[in-house]
PDB file of C-alpha atoms in Angstrom:
ATOM      1  CA  UNK A1051      66.642 157.183 123.203  1.00 46.00           C
ATOM      2  CA  UNK A1052      64.130 155.337 120.820  1.00 43.00           C
ATOM      3  CA  UNK A1053      63.308 151.386 120.748  1.00 41.00           C
ATOM      4  CA  UNK A1054      65.843 149.661 119.017  1.00 41.00           C
ATOM      5  CA  UNK A1055      68.518 151.450 121.901  1.00 42.00           C
ATOM      6  CA  UNK A1056      66.330 149.527 124.568  1.00 37.00           C
ATOM      7  CA  UNK A1057      66.832 146.375 125.953  1.00 38.00           C
ATOM      8  CA  UNK A1058      63.952 144.499 124.940  1.00 35.00           C
ATOM      9  CA  UNK A1059      63.847 142.307 128.287  1.00 35.00           C
ATOM     10  CA  UNK A1060      63.286 143.521 131.803  1.00 37.00           C
ATOM     11  CA  UNK A1061      62.324 141.393 135.317  1.00 40.00           C
ATOM     12  CA  UNK A1062      61.703 143.019 137.972  1.00 43.00           C
ATOM     13  CA  UNK A1063      65.034 142.966 140.515  1.00 46.00           C
ATOM     14  CA  UNK A1064      65.533 140.436 141.856  1.00 43.00           C
ATOM     15  CA  UNK A1065      62.684 137.831 140.651  1.00 44.00           C
ATOM     16  CA  UNK A1066      64.807 135.997 137.474  1.00 44.00           C
ATOM     17  CA  UNK A1067      65.466 132.616 137.962  1.00 55.00           C
ATOM     18  CA  UNK A1068      68.486 133.135 135.706  1.00 74.00           C
ATOM     19  CA  UNK A1069      72.215 132.870 136.637  1.00 88.00           C
ATOM     20  CA  UNK A1070      72.887 137.204 138.115  1.00 95.00           C
ATOM     21  CA  UNK A1071      73.921 139.248 136.069  1.00 97.00           C
ATOM     22  CA  UNK A1072      77.096 140.542 138.173  1.00 98.00           C
ATOM     23  CA  UNK A1073      78.472 137.155 140.905  1.00 98.00           C
ATOM     24  CA  UNK A1074      81.325 137.866 142.838  1.00 98.00           C
ATOM     25  CA  UNK A1075      82.119 134.699 144.133  1.00 98.00           C
ATOM     26  CA  UNK A1076      85.012 135.224 147.352  1.00 98.00           C
ATOM     27  CA  UNK A1077      86.782 137.753 145.751  1.00 98.00           C
ATOM     28  CA  UNK A1078      90.616 138.654 147.287  1.00 98.00           C
ATOM     29  CA  UNK A1079      92.150 141.205 145.704  1.00 98.00           C
ATOM     30  CA  UNK A1080      95.850 141.828 147.342  1.00 96.00           C
ATOM     31  CA  UNK A1081      98.320 144.296 146.654  1.00 94.00           C
ATOM     32  CA  UNK A1082     101.912 143.025 148.272  1.00 90.00           C
ATOM     33  CA  UNK A1083     101.168 143.788 151.720  1.00 90.00           C
ATOM     34  CA  UNK A1084      98.324 145.227 150.973  1.00 95.00           C
ATOM     35  CA  UNK A1085      95.266 143.005 151.033  1.00 96.00           C
ATOM     36  CA  UNK A1086      92.449 145.538 149.158  1.00 97.00           C
ATOM     37  CA  UNK A1087      89.994 142.845 150.172  1.00 98.00           C
ATOM     38  CA  UNK A1088      89.389 140.506 151.726  1.00 97.00           C
ATOM     39  CA  UNK A1089      86.748 137.377 150.822  1.00 97.00           C
ATOM     40  CA  UNK A1090      83.868 139.914 149.515  1.00 98.00           C
ATOM     41  CA  UNK A1091      81.020 138.490 147.766  1.00 98.00           C
ATOM     42  CA  UNK A1092      77.489 139.486 146.931  1.00 97.00           C
ATOM     43  CA  UNK A1093      75.425 139.473 143.672  1.00 97.00           C
ATOM     44  CA  UNK A1094      73.532 142.250 141.756  1.00 97.00           C
ATOM     45  CA  UNK A1095      70.938 140.200 140.030  1.00 97.00           C
ATOM     46  CA  UNK A1096      69.211 141.729 136.522  1.00 96.00           C
ATOM     47  CA  UNK A1097      67.540 145.087 136.931  1.00 96.00           C
ATOM     48  CA  UNK A1098      68.560 146.642 140.019  1.00 97.00           C
ATOM     49  CA  UNK A1099      69.857 149.318 141.368  1.00 98.00           C
ATOM     50  CA  UNK A1100      72.845 147.977 143.819  1.00 98.00           C
ATOM     51  CA  UNK A1101      74.830 150.334 145.394  1.00 97.00           C
ATOM     52  CA  UNK A1102      78.275 149.679 147.301  1.00 97.00           C
ATOM     53  CA  UNK A1103      79.148 152.159 150.329  1.00 95.00           C
ATOM     54  CA  UNK A1104      81.232 152.613 152.742  1.00 92.00           C
ATOM     55  CA  UNK A1105      84.272 154.435 153.934  1.00 90.00           C
ATOM     56  CA  UNK A1106      86.926 156.002 152.597  1.00 90.00           C
ATOM     57  CA  UNK A1107      89.813 153.121 151.078  1.00 90.00           C
ATOM     58  CA  UNK A1108      87.127 150.456 152.117  1.00 94.00           C
ATOM     59  CA  UNK A1109      87.709 148.562 148.709  1.00 96.00           C
ATOM     60  CA  UNK A1110      84.766 150.132 146.765  1.00 96.00           C
ATOM     61  CA  UNK A1111      87.029 150.915 143.481  1.00 95.00           C
ATOM     62  CA  UNK A1112      89.058 148.453 143.819  1.00 97.00           C
ATOM     63  CA  UNK A1113      85.854 146.048 143.285  1.00 98.00           C
ATOM     64  CA  UNK A1114      85.135 148.647 140.031  1.00 97.00           C
ATOM     65  CA  UNK A1115      88.023 147.616 138.644  1.00 97.00           C
ATOM     66  CA  UNK A1116      88.272 143.694 139.396  1.00 97.00           C
ATOM     67  CA  UNK A1117      85.025 143.794 137.957  1.00 98.00           C
ATOM     68  CA  UNK A1118      86.104 146.031 135.121  1.00 97.00           C
ATOM     69  CA  UNK A1119      89.138 143.813 134.322  1.00 96.00           C
ATOM     70  CA  UNK A1120      91.905 146.604 135.300  1.00 95.00           C
ATOM     71  CA  UNK A1121      92.912 144.188 138.197  1.00 95.00           C
ATOM     72  CA  UNK A1122      92.827 140.569 138.515  1.00 96.00           C
ATOM     73  CA  UNK A1123      91.997 139.127 141.607  1.00 97.00           C
ATOM     74  CA  UNK A1124      94.648 137.277 143.872  1.00 97.00           C
ATOM     75  CA  UNK A1125      91.643 134.743 144.537  1.00 97.00           C
ATOM     76  CA  UNK A1126      88.096 133.954 144.189  1.00 97.00           C
ATOM     77  CA  UNK A1127      85.701 134.288 140.949  1.00 97.00           C
ATOM     78  CA  UNK A1128      84.121 137.436 139.085  1.00 98.00           C
ATOM     79  CA  UNK A1129      81.105 135.794 136.489  1.00 98.00           C
ATOM     80  CA  UNK A1130      78.803 138.097 134.532  1.00 97.00           C
ATOM     81  CA  UNK A1131      76.104 136.251 133.130  1.00 95.00           C
ATOM     82  CA  UNK A1132      77.232 133.241 134.798  1.00 95.00           C
ATOM     83  CA  UNK A1133      80.485 133.165 132.225  1.00 95.00           C
ATOM     84  CA  UNK A1134      84.216 134.271 134.808  1.00 97.00           C
ATOM     85  CA  UNK A1135      85.357 137.519 133.249  1.00 97.00           C
ATOM     86  CA  UNK A1136      88.231 137.518 135.852  1.00 95.00           C
ATOM     87  CA  UNK A1137      91.820 137.624 134.144  1.00 89.00           C
ATOM     88  CA  UNK A1138      90.144 138.480 130.567  1.00 95.00           C
ATOM     89  CA  UNK A1139      91.414 141.670 128.638  1.00 94.00           C
ATOM     90  CA  UNK A1140      89.168 145.309 129.825  1.00 94.00           C
ATOM     91  CA  UNK A1141      88.532 145.004 126.074  1.00 91.00           C
ATOM     92  CA  UNK A1142      86.256 141.814 126.691  1.00 94.00           C
ATOM     93  CA  UNK A1143      84.477 142.623 129.570  1.00 96.00           C
ATOM     94  CA  UNK A1144      83.586 145.980 127.944  1.00 93.00           C
ATOM     95  CA  UNK A1145      82.238 144.197 124.844  1.00 91.00           C
ATOM     96  CA  UNK A1146      80.486 141.354 126.172  1.00 94.00           C
ATOM     97  CA  UNK A1147      78.297 144.607 127.689  1.00 95.00           C
ATOM     98  CA  UNK A1148      80.177 146.191 131.154  1.00 97.00           C
ATOM     99  CA  UNK A1149      80.630 149.653 131.071  1.00 96.00           C
ATOM    100  CA  UNK A1150      82.033 152.185 134.187  1.00 96.00           C
ATOM    101  CA  UNK A1151      82.368 156.162 134.335  1.00 95.00           C
ATOM    102  CA  UNK A1152      84.975 156.766 136.932  1.00 91.00           C
ATOM    103  CA  UNK A1153      85.293 159.067 140.088  1.00 85.00           C
ATOM    104  CA  UNK A1154      87.889 161.918 138.169  1.00 86.00           C
ATOM    105  CA  UNK A1155      85.973 162.925 135.434  1.00 88.00           C
ATOM    106  CA  UNK A1156      87.794 161.063 131.642  1.00 87.00           C
ATOM    107  CA  UNK A1157      86.536 163.097 129.065  1.00 92.00           C
ATOM    108  CA  UNK A1158      88.312 164.641 126.485  1.00 91.00           C
ATOM    109  CA  UNK A1159      87.875 168.227 127.505  1.00 91.00           C
ATOM    110  CA  UNK A1160      89.421 169.782 123.826  1.00 93.00           C
ATOM    111  CA  UNK A1161      86.257 167.834 121.226  1.00 95.00           C
ATOM    112  CA  UNK A1162      82.185 168.188 121.657  1.00 96.00           C
ATOM    113  CA  UNK A1163      79.969 166.779 123.800  1.00 96.00           C
ATOM    114  CA  UNK A1164      78.463 165.731 120.567  1.00 96.00           C
ATOM    115  CA  UNK A1165      82.987 163.349 119.576  1.00 94.00           C
ATOM    116  CA  UNK A1166      83.261 162.862 122.985  1.00 94.00           C
ATOM    117  CA  UNK A1167      79.597 160.625 123.619  1.00 95.00           C
ATOM    118  CA  UNK A1168      80.652 159.627 119.993  1.00 93.00           C
ATOM    119  CA  UNK A1169      84.232 157.762 120.853  1.00 90.00           C
ATOM    120  CA  UNK A1170      81.905 155.572 123.376  1.00 85.00           C
ATOM    121  CA  UNK A1171      79.494 153.959 120.086  1.00 80.00           C
ATOM    122  CA  UNK A1172      82.914 153.330 118.159  1.00 71.00           C
ATOM    123  CA  UNK A1173      83.663 150.650 120.762  1.00 59.00           C
ATOM    124  CA  UNK A1174      80.762 148.530 118.608  1.00 55.00           C
ATOM    125  CA  UNK A1175      82.141 149.652 115.279  1.00 49.00           C
ATOM    126  CA  UNK A1176      83.822 146.667 112.689  1.00 56.00           C
ATOM    127  CA  UNK A1177      85.971 149.196 110.693  1.00 54.00           C
ATOM    128  CA  UNK A1178      89.359 150.004 111.231  1.00 51.00           C
ATOM    129  CA  UNK A1179      91.733 152.796 110.469  1.00 47.00           C
ATOM    130  CA  UNK A1180      91.693 151.937 106.289  1.00 43.00           C
ATOM    131  CA  UNK A1181      88.364 152.198 106.272  1.00 49.00           C
ATOM    132  CA  UNK A1182      88.022 155.034 107.344  1.00 49.00           C
ATOM    133  CA  UNK A1183      90.806 156.944 105.909  1.00 48.00           C
ATOM    134  CA  UNK A1184      89.855 155.103 102.380  1.00 47.00           C
ATOM    135  CA  UNK A1185      86.128 156.539 103.776  1.00 56.00           C
ATOM    136  CA  UNK A1186      84.814 152.689 103.035  1.00 54.00           C
ATOM    137  CA  UNK A1187      80.557 153.524 102.669  1.00 62.00           C
ATOM    138  CA  UNK A1188      80.301 151.482 105.378  1.00 56.00           C
ATOM    139  CA  UNK A1189      82.125 153.655 107.316  1.00 54.00           C
ATOM    140  CA  UNK A1190      80.751 156.809 106.060  1.00 64.00           C
ATOM    141  CA  UNK A1191      77.414 154.773 107.827  1.00 70.00           C
ATOM    142  CA  UNK A1192      78.427 153.778 111.311  1.00 68.00           C
ATOM    143  CA  UNK A1193      80.220 157.413 111.360  1.00 76.00           C
ATOM    144  CA  UNK A1194      76.595 158.212 110.523  1.00 80.00           C
ATOM    145  CA  UNK A1195      75.273 156.189 112.895  1.00 82.00           C
ATOM    146  CA  UNK A1196      77.494 156.404 115.906  1.00 80.00           C
ATOM    147  CA  UNK A1197      76.827 160.143 115.324  1.00 88.00           C
ATOM    148  CA  UNK A1198      72.482 159.708 115.585  1.00 92.00           C
ATOM    149  CA  UNK A1199      73.569 157.333 118.260  1.00 93.00           C
ATOM    150  CA  UNK A1200      74.931 160.107 120.616  1.00 94.00           C
ATOM    151  CA  UNK A1201      72.541 163.465 119.784  1.00 95.00           C
ATOM    152  CA  UNK A1202      70.121 160.503 121.564  1.00 95.00           C
ATOM    153  CA  UNK A1203      71.734 159.531 124.394  1.00 96.00           C
ATOM    154  CA  UNK A1204      72.561 163.858 124.831  1.00 97.00           C
ATOM    155  CA  UNK A1205      68.896 164.010 125.281  1.00 96.00           C
ATOM    156  CA  UNK A1206      68.965 161.029 127.469  1.00 96.00           C
ATOM    157  CA  UNK A1207      71.106 162.833 129.892  1.00 96.00           C
ATOM    158  CA  UNK A1208      69.106 166.458 129.063  1.00 94.00           C
ATOM    159  CA  UNK A1209      72.554 168.225 126.827  1.00 94.00           C
ATOM    160  CA  UNK A1210      71.531 168.042 123.849  1.00 94.00           C
ATOM    161  CA  UNK A1211      71.692 171.842 123.483  1.00 95.00           C
ATOM    162  CA  UNK A1212      75.015 171.606 124.850  1.00 95.00           C
ATOM    163  CA  UNK A1213      76.312 168.884 121.987  1.00 95.00           C
ATOM    164  CA  UNK A1214      78.807 171.118 120.398  1.00 96.00           C
ATOM    165  CA  UNK A1215      80.275 172.922 123.470  1.00 96.00           C
ATOM    166  CA  UNK A1216      83.084 171.598 123.850  1.00 96.00           C
ATOM    167  CA  UNK A1217      83.343 169.053 127.098  1.00 95.00           C
ATOM    168  CA  UNK A1218      86.311 171.298 129.205  1.00 95.00           C
ATOM    169  CA  UNK A1219      83.369 174.427 129.280  1.00 96.00           C
ATOM    170  CA  UNK A1220      80.560 172.568 131.108  1.00 94.00           C
ATOM    171  CA  UNK A1221      79.885 171.882 133.996  1.00 91.00           C
ATOM    172  CA  UNK A1222      80.817 169.453 136.769  1.00 89.00           C
ATOM    173  CA  UNK A1223      77.055 168.263 136.989  1.00 90.00           C
ATOM    174  CA  UNK A1224      76.957 168.667 133.058  1.00 93.00           C
ATOM    175  CA  UNK A1225      80.269 166.910 132.542  1.00 94.00           C
ATOM    176  CA  UNK A1226      79.036 163.915 135.044  1.00 93.00           C
ATOM    177  CA  UNK A1227      75.586 162.729 132.609  1.00 94.00           C
ATOM    178  CA  UNK A1228      78.673 163.858 129.529  1.00 96.00           C
ATOM    179  CA  UNK A1229      80.514 160.658 131.151  1.00 96.00           C
ATOM    180  CA  UNK A1230      77.089 158.700 131.505  1.00 96.00           C
ATOM    181  CA  UNK A1231      76.004 159.325 127.769  1.00 96.00           C
ATOM    182  CA  UNK A1232      79.836 157.635 126.613  1.00 95.00           C
ATOM    183  CA  UNK A1233      79.625 154.914 128.566  1.00 95.00           C
ATOM    184  CA  UNK A1234      76.441 154.043 127.298  1.00 96.00           C
ATOM    185  CA  UNK A1235      76.773 154.811 124.277  1.00 94.00           C
ATOM    186  CA  UNK A1236      78.510 151.396 124.867  1.00 93.00           C
ATOM    187  CA  UNK A1237      75.174 149.652 124.900  1.00 93.00           C
ATOM    188  CA  UNK A1238      76.669 148.279 128.460  1.00 96.00           C
ATOM    189  CA  UNK A1239      74.003 145.459 130.405  1.00 96.00           C
ATOM    190  CA  UNK A1240      75.924 146.534 133.348  1.00 98.00           C
ATOM    191  CA  UNK A1241      76.277 150.323 134.423  1.00 98.00           C
ATOM    192  CA  UNK A1242      79.479 150.728 136.936  1.00 98.00           C
ATOM    193  CA  UNK A1243      78.840 154.515 138.130  1.00 97.00           C
ATOM    194  CA  UNK A1244      81.644 155.143 139.962  1.00 95.00           C
ATOM    195  CA  UNK A1245      80.932 158.282 142.808  1.00 94.00           C
ATOM    196  CA  UNK A1246      77.806 159.591 140.192  1.00 94.00           C
ATOM    197  CA  UNK A1247      77.504 162.219 142.800  1.00 93.00           C
ATOM    198  CA  UNK A1248      81.127 163.702 143.196  1.00 89.00           C
ATOM    199  CA  UNK A1249      80.847 167.414 143.353  1.00 86.00           C
ATOM    200  CA  UNK A1250      77.071 167.852 142.336  1.00 89.00           C
ATOM    201  CA  UNK A1251      74.293 170.973 144.116  1.00 90.00           C
ATOM    202  CA  UNK A1252      71.011 169.371 145.137  1.00 92.00           C
ATOM    203  CA  UNK A1253      69.206 170.213 142.166  1.00 92.00           C
ATOM    204  CA  UNK A1254      71.717 168.349 140.029  1.00 92.00           C
ATOM    205  CA  UNK A1255      71.368 165.131 142.395  1.00 93.00           C
ATOM    206  CA  UNK A1256      68.304 165.157 142.339  1.00 93.00           C
ATOM    207  CA  UNK A1257      68.559 165.489 138.434  1.00 93.00           C
ATOM    208  CA  UNK A1258      71.025 162.373 138.523  1.00 94.00           C
ATOM    209  CA  UNK A1259      68.282 160.302 140.433  1.00 95.00           C
ATOM    210  CA  UNK A1260      65.679 160.368 137.757  1.00 95.00           C
ATOM    211  CA  UNK A1261      68.533 159.340 134.826  1.00 96.00           C
ATOM    212  CA  UNK A1262      69.576 156.693 136.883  1.00 97.00           C
ATOM    213  CA  UNK A1263      66.356 155.724 137.200  1.00 97.00           C
ATOM    214  CA  UNK A1264      65.695 155.697 133.538  1.00 97.00           C
ATOM    215  CA  UNK A1265      69.064 154.114 133.123  1.00 97.00           C
ATOM    216  CA  UNK A1266      67.481 150.948 134.620  1.00 96.00           C
ATOM    217  CA  UNK A1267      63.709 151.441 132.750  1.00 96.00           C
ATOM    218  CA  UNK A1268      65.540 151.419 129.588  1.00 95.00           C
ATOM    219  CA  UNK A1269      66.093 147.705 131.208  1.00 95.00           C
ATOM    220  CA  UNK A1270      70.539 148.444 132.090  1.00 97.00           C
ATOM    221  CA  UNK A1271      71.661 147.098 135.715  1.00 98.00           C
ATOM    222  CA  UNK A1272      73.177 149.602 137.700  1.00 98.00           C
ATOM    223  CA  UNK A1273      75.686 148.980 140.129  1.00 98.00           C
ATOM    224  CA  UNK A1274      77.183 152.326 141.915  1.00 97.00           C
ATOM    225  CA  UNK A1275      79.203 154.114 144.202  1.00 96.00           C
ATOM    226  CA  UNK A1276      78.510 156.470 146.107  1.00 93.00           C
ATOM    227  CA  UNK A1277      79.504 158.087 149.431  1.00 90.00           C
ATOM    228  CA  UNK A1278      76.015 159.982 148.715  1.00 91.00           C
ATOM    229  CA  UNK A1279      74.038 158.038 151.519  1.00 89.00           C
ATOM    230  CA  UNK A1280      70.053 160.204 151.682  1.00 90.00           C
ATOM    231  CA  UNK A1281      70.457 159.564 148.020  1.00 94.00           C
ATOM    232  CA  UNK A1282      71.767 155.795 147.760  1.00 94.00           C
ATOM    233  CA  UNK A1283      68.927 154.854 150.410  1.00 94.00           C
ATOM    234  CA  UNK A1284      66.271 156.568 147.884  1.00 95.00           C
ATOM    235  CA  UNK A1285      67.510 155.090 144.670  1.00 96.00           C
ATOM    236  CA  UNK A1286      68.803 151.916 145.455  1.00 97.00           C
ATOM    237  CA  UNK A1287      66.846 148.436 145.398  1.00 97.00           C
ATOM    238  CA  UNK A1288      70.020 145.883 147.954  1.00 96.00           C
ATOM    239  CA  UNK A1289      73.178 147.300 149.119  1.00 97.00           C
ATOM    240  CA  UNK A1290      76.183 145.765 149.667  1.00 97.00           C
ATOM    241  CA  UNK A1291      78.705 148.097 152.878  1.00 95.00           C
ATOM    242  CA  UNK A1292      82.151 147.341 152.678  1.00 96.00           C
ATOM    243  CA  UNK A1293      85.037 148.228 155.509  1.00 94.00           C
ATOM    244  CA  UNK A1294      88.986 147.369 155.117  1.00 93.00           C
ATOM    245  CA  UNK A1295      88.232 145.583 152.396  1.00 96.00           C
ATOM    246  CA  UNK A1296      85.198 142.721 153.968  1.00 96.00           C
ATOM    247  CA  UNK A1297      81.726 143.206 153.339  1.00 97.00           C
ATOM    248  CA  UNK A1298      80.238 143.970 156.523  1.00 95.00           C
ATOM    249  CA  UNK A1299      76.640 144.766 155.743  1.00 95.00           C
ATOM    250  CA  UNK A1300      74.300 143.719 152.903  1.00 96.00           C
ATOM    251  CA  UNK A1301      70.653 144.315 152.843  1.00 96.00           C
ATOM    252  CA  UNK A1302      67.083 146.332 152.041  1.00 97.00           C
ATOM    253  CA  UNK A1303      67.801 150.127 152.539  1.00 95.00           C
ATOM    254  CA  UNK A1304      66.712 150.021 155.853  1.00 94.00           C
ATOM    255  CA  UNK A1305      67.939 147.247 157.176  1.00 95.00           C
ATOM    256  CA  UNK A1306      71.829 148.622 156.312  1.00 93.00           C
ATOM    257  CA  UNK A1307      70.325 151.649 158.086  1.00 90.00           C
ATOM    258  CA  UNK A1308      69.963 150.040 160.694  1.00 91.00           C
ATOM    259  CA  UNK A1309      72.337 147.682 160.874  1.00 91.00           C
ATOM    260  CA  UNK A1310      74.733 148.437 163.706  1.00 91.00           C
ATOM    261  CA  UNK A1311      78.145 147.674 162.509  1.00 91.00           C
ATOM    262  CA  UNK A1312      77.397 150.158 159.254  1.00 90.00           C
ATOM    263  CA  UNK A1313      76.747 152.645 161.673  1.00 86.00           C
ATOM    264  CA  UNK A1314      79.345 152.949 163.430  1.00 86.00           C
ATOM    265  CA  UNK A1315      81.497 152.356 160.494  1.00 78.00           C
ATOM    266  CA  UNK A1316      80.015 154.486 157.668  1.00 61.00           C
ATOM    267  CA  UNK A1317      77.653 156.417 158.743  1.00 56.00           C
ATOM    268  CA  UNK A1318      78.881 157.564 162.993  1.00 59.00           C
ATOM    269  CA  UNK A1319      78.451 155.940 166.034  1.00 56.00           C
ATOM    270  CA  UNK A1320      75.613 156.875 168.005  1.00 52.00           C
ATOM    271  CA  UNK A1321      75.564 159.666 170.568  1.00 45.00           C
ATOM    272  CA  UNK A1322      74.994 157.793 174.498  1.00 47.00           C
ATOM    273  CA  UNK A1323      71.777 159.601 175.210  1.00 41.00           C
ATOM    274  CA  UNK A1324      73.032 159.235 179.031  1.00 37.00           C
TER     275      UNK A1324
END
């Protein structure tokens, strides 16, 4: 990844006096008679890797949907760099510097890996269909720059050798990495990863941990949903735990690991030794 693609400002997690990168303030999300989130509040500071964990159905993906504009919260506020984004259109939230991956991989399966990442780079292009149809110089320049950026990002995630392979022919782990590369192509400051280790073998998970750390080192902030507790505890600066749509714990990995509510709701209640 070139210097131009790396944010120059970096901060140690939790040491900035400025607004948090992301703030959920008493967010409630109702779908008819079902309350998916109930008064959820937490912050993500610049430069942190924060994990959002909890059992299936706890509301984790709903948090991602609220942050990215898929859903507008029934109550509460979502702020990015101190600015409210709840209610904004999805494309505006993306342009403001937030990108995500999905639990179910969403790639263009008949396109090459390089072309998939180029789609992400298109998010910041200024020329439209007319410029493309006419082959205007500015469009050709943007297309060339997009191809170069895509190639650099494939190298960044360790997939240079698969650039010309169709996405459908990639392994599951490579498809996960490709989706991350495409999200990075939109030049986000905050990257949301929805179960990035799902379906990966131990070697792929170890590689993924290294990739997530490199993403943080490049000046970006990461919020991830993940069921692999070992990975979460190894990589996270901070963890928030949901259960039945409510936050039941928050803190450093060692604090969350020892929390009785988390042990009961997510890790499994300890067996009575007596």
